[in-house]
Coordinates of C-alpha atoms in Angstrom, one line a residue:
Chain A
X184 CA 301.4 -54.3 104.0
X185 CA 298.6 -56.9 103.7
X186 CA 299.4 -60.2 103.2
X187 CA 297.8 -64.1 102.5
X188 CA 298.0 -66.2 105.6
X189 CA 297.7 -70.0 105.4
X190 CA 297.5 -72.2 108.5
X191 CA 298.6 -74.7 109.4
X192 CA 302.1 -74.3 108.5
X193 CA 302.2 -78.4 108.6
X194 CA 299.8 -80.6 108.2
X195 CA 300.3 -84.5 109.4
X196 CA 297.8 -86.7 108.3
X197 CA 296.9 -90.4 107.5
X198 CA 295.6 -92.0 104.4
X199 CA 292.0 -91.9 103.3
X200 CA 291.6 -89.0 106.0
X201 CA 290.1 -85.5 105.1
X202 CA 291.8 -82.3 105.9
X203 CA 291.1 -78.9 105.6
X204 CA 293.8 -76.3 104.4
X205 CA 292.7 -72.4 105.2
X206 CA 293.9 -69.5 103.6
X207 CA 292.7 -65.7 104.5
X208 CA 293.2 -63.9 101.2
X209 CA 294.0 -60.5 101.5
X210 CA 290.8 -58.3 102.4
X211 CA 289.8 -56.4 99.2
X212 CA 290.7 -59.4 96.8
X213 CA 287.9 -60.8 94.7
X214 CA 290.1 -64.0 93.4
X215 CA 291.5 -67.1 95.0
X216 CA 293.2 -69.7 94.0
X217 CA 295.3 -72.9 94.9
X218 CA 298.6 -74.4 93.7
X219 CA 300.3 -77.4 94.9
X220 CA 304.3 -78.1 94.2
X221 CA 305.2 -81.3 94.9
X222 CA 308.8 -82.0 96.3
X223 CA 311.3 -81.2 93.5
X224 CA 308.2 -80.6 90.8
X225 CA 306.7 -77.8 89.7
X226 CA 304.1 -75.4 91.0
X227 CA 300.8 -76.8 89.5
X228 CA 297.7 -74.9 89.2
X229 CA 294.6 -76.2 91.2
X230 CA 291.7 -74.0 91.1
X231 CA 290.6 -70.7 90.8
X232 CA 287.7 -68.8 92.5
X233 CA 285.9 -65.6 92.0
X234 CA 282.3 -64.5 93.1
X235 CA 281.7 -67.7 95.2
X236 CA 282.0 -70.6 92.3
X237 CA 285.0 -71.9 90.8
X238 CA 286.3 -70.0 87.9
X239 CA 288.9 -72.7 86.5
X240 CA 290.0 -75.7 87.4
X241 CA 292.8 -78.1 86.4
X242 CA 292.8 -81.9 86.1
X243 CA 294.3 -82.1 89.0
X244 CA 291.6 -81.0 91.2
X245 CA 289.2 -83.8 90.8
X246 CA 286.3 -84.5 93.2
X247 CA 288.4 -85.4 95.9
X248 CA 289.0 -81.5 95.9
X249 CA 286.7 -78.9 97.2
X250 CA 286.6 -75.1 98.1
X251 CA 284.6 -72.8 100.0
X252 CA 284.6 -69.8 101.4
X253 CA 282.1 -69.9 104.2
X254 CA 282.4 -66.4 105.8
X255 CA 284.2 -63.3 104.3
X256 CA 287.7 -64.1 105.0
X257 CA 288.4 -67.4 104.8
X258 CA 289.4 -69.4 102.2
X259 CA 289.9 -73.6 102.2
X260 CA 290.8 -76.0 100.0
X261 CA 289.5 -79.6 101.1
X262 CA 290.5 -82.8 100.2
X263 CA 288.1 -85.8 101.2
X264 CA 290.6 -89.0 101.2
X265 CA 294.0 -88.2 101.1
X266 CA 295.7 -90.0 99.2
X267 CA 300.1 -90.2 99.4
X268 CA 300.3 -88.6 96.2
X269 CA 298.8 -85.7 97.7
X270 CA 302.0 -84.7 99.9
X271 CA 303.1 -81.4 98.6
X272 CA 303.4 -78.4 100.0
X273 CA 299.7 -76.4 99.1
X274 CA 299.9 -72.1 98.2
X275 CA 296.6 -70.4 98.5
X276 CA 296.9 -66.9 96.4
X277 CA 294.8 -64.0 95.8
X278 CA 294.9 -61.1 93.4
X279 CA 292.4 -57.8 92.4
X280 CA 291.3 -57.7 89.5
X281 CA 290.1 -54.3 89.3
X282 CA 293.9 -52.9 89.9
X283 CA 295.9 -53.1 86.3
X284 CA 298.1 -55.7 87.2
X285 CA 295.8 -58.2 88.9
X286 CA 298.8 -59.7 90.7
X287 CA 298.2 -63.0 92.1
X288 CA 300.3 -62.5 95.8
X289 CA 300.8 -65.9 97.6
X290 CA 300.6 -67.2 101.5
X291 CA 303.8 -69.2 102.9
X292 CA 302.4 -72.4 102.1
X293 CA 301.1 -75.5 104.4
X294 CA 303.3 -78.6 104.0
X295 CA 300.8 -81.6 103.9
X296 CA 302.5 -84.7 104.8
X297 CA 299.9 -88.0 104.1
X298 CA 301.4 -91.2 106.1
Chain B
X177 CA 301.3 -78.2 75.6
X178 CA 302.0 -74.9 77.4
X179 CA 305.2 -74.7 79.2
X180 CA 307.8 -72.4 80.9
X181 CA 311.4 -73.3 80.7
X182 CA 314.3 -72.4 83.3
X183 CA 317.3 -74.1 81.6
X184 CA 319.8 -73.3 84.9
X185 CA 319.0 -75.7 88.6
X186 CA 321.3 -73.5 89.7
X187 CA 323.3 -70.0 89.3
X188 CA 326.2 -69.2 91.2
X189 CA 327.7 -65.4 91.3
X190 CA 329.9 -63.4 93.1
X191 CA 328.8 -60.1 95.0
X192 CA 329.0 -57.5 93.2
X193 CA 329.0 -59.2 89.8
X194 CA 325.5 -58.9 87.4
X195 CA 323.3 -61.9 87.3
X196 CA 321.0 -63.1 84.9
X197 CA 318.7 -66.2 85.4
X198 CA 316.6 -67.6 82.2
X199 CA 313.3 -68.0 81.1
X200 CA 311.8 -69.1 77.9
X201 CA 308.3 -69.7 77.5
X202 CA 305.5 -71.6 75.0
X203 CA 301.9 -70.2 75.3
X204 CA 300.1 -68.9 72.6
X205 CA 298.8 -65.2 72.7
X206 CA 300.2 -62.1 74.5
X207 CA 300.8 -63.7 78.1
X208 CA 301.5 -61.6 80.8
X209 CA 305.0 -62.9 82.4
X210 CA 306.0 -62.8 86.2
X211 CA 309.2 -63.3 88.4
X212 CA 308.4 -64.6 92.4
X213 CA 310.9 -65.4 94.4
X214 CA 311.1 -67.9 97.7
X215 CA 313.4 -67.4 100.1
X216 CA 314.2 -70.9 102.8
X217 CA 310.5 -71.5 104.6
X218 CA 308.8 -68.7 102.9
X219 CA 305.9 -68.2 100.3
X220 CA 306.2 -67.2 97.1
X221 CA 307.2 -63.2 97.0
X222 CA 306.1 -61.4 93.6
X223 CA 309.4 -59.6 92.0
X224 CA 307.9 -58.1 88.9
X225 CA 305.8 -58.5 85.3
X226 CA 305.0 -57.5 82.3
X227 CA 302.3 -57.0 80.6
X228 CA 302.6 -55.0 78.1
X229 CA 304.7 -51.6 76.5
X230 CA 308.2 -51.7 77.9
X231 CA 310.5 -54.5 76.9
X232 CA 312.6 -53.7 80.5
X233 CA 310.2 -54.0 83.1
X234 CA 311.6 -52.9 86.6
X235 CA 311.0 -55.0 90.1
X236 CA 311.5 -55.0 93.6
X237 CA 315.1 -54.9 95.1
X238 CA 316.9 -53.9 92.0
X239 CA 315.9 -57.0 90.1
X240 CA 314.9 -56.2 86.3
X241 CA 313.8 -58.5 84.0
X242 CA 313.9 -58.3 79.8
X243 CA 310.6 -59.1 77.9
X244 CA 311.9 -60.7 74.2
X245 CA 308.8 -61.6 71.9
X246 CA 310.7 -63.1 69.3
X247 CA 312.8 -65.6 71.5
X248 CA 309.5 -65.7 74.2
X249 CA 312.2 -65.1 76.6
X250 CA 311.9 -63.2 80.0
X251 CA 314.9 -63.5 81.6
X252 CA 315.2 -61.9 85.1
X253 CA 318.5 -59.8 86.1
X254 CA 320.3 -57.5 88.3
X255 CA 323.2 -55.2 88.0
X256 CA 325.1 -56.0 90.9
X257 CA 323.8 -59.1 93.1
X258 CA 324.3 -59.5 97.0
X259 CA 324.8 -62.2 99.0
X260 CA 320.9 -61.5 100.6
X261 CA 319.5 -62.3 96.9
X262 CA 320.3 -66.2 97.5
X263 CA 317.2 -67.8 97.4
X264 CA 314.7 -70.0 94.7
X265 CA 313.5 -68.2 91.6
X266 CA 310.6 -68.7 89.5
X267 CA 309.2 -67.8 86.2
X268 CA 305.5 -67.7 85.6
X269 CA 303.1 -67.4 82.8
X270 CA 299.6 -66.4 82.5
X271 CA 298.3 -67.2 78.9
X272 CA 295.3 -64.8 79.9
X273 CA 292.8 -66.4 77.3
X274 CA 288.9 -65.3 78.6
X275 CA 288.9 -65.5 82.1
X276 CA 292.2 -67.9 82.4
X277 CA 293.9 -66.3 85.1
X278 CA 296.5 -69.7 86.2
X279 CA 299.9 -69.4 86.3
X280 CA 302.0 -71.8 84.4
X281 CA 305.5 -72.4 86.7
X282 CA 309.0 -72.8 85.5
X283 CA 311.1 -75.8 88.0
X284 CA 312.9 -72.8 89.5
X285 CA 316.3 -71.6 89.5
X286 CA 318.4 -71.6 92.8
X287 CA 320.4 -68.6 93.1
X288 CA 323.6 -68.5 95.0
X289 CA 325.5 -65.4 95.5
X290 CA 328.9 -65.6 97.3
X291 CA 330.7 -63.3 99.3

């Protein structure tokens, strides 16, 4: 069965550092998206994506916050200058939304940790 | 303010017993309504929804969940729970207004099932 994939699974990083968080959607998916839970909060809504420009965004994703999809696979979410507030564990999700249910269908997550 | 509610951290049951874990939700509309589960160091697994027709909407692994419009209430259940069905459970809500496809999160409920 096809599946997201997100790498890395854990991301280390310093302050004021960028990082890049990928995510391969599944193949014949035309929506992405990002969601961030923060330890013991809930999952928040970051962005959504469809026909290469954002479709939504929250006030969360602010211009620290980037995506691209710069081949046909490959998704990524990247933030400029980390800040410590952005430790959280990061979902990437796609869905179809030419099938009835347009189920959004998640990756395991990258846990990034900002020292 | 939109908002999902899961009034139980945690739900304990024996095997064997039924289980029912809560949801109540405030968004506008006719939102669609989701169950995912996460089991320890995995992503987010989709479990069921509803979108429209049948207030008993039937998921993966035996899991069922009830749609009630008047209390905006979707609360998942199962017949007879096992000890495998331990894990974190969330409720989701897409208000579904143009192209808003985000899901709004519940905190999660942790399920424990014992032998």
């Amino acid at each position: 069965e096809p599946e997201v994939t997100q790498t890395p699974s854990h991301q280390v990083t310093q302050m004021g550092q960028e990082v890049i968080l990928r995510c391969v959607p599944i193949s014949n998916h035309l929506y992405f998206y990002w969601y961030r839970q923060i330890l013991g909060q809930k999952v928040e809504f970051l962005v959504s994506f469809y026909n290469n420009e954002i479709s939504e965004k929250s006030e969360i994703f602010d211009d620290q916050f980037s995506v691209e999809r710069p081949d046909g696979s490959n998704f990524t979410l990247k933030i400029r200058s980390t800040k410590l507030e952005d430790s959280a564990m990061y979902f990437c999700a796609s869905s179809d939304p030419r099938a009835l249910t347009d189920t959004q269908y998640f990756g395991p997550g990258t846990r990034l940790t900002v020292l | 303010a939109q908002s999902v509610a899961q009034p139980e951290d945690q739900v304990n049951v024996a095997e064997g017993n039924p289980l029912t874990v809560k949801c109540t939700y405030s968004v506008s509309g006719n939102p669609y309504l989701f169950w995912y589960v996460q089991y320890p160091n995995r992503g987010l697994q989709f479990l069921l929804k509803y979108i429209t027709g049948d207030n008993l909407v039937k998921g993966s692994y035996g899991f069922e969940a009830e749609f009630n419009k008047s209390q905006t209430s979707f609360h998942l259940k199962k017949p007879s729970a096992l000890v495998s069905d331990s894990a974190l459970y969330f409720c989701a809500v897409s208000p579904r207004a143009g192209n808003n496809r985000k899901l709004i999160w519940g905190l999660g409920t942790s399920l424990a099932v014992n032998p």
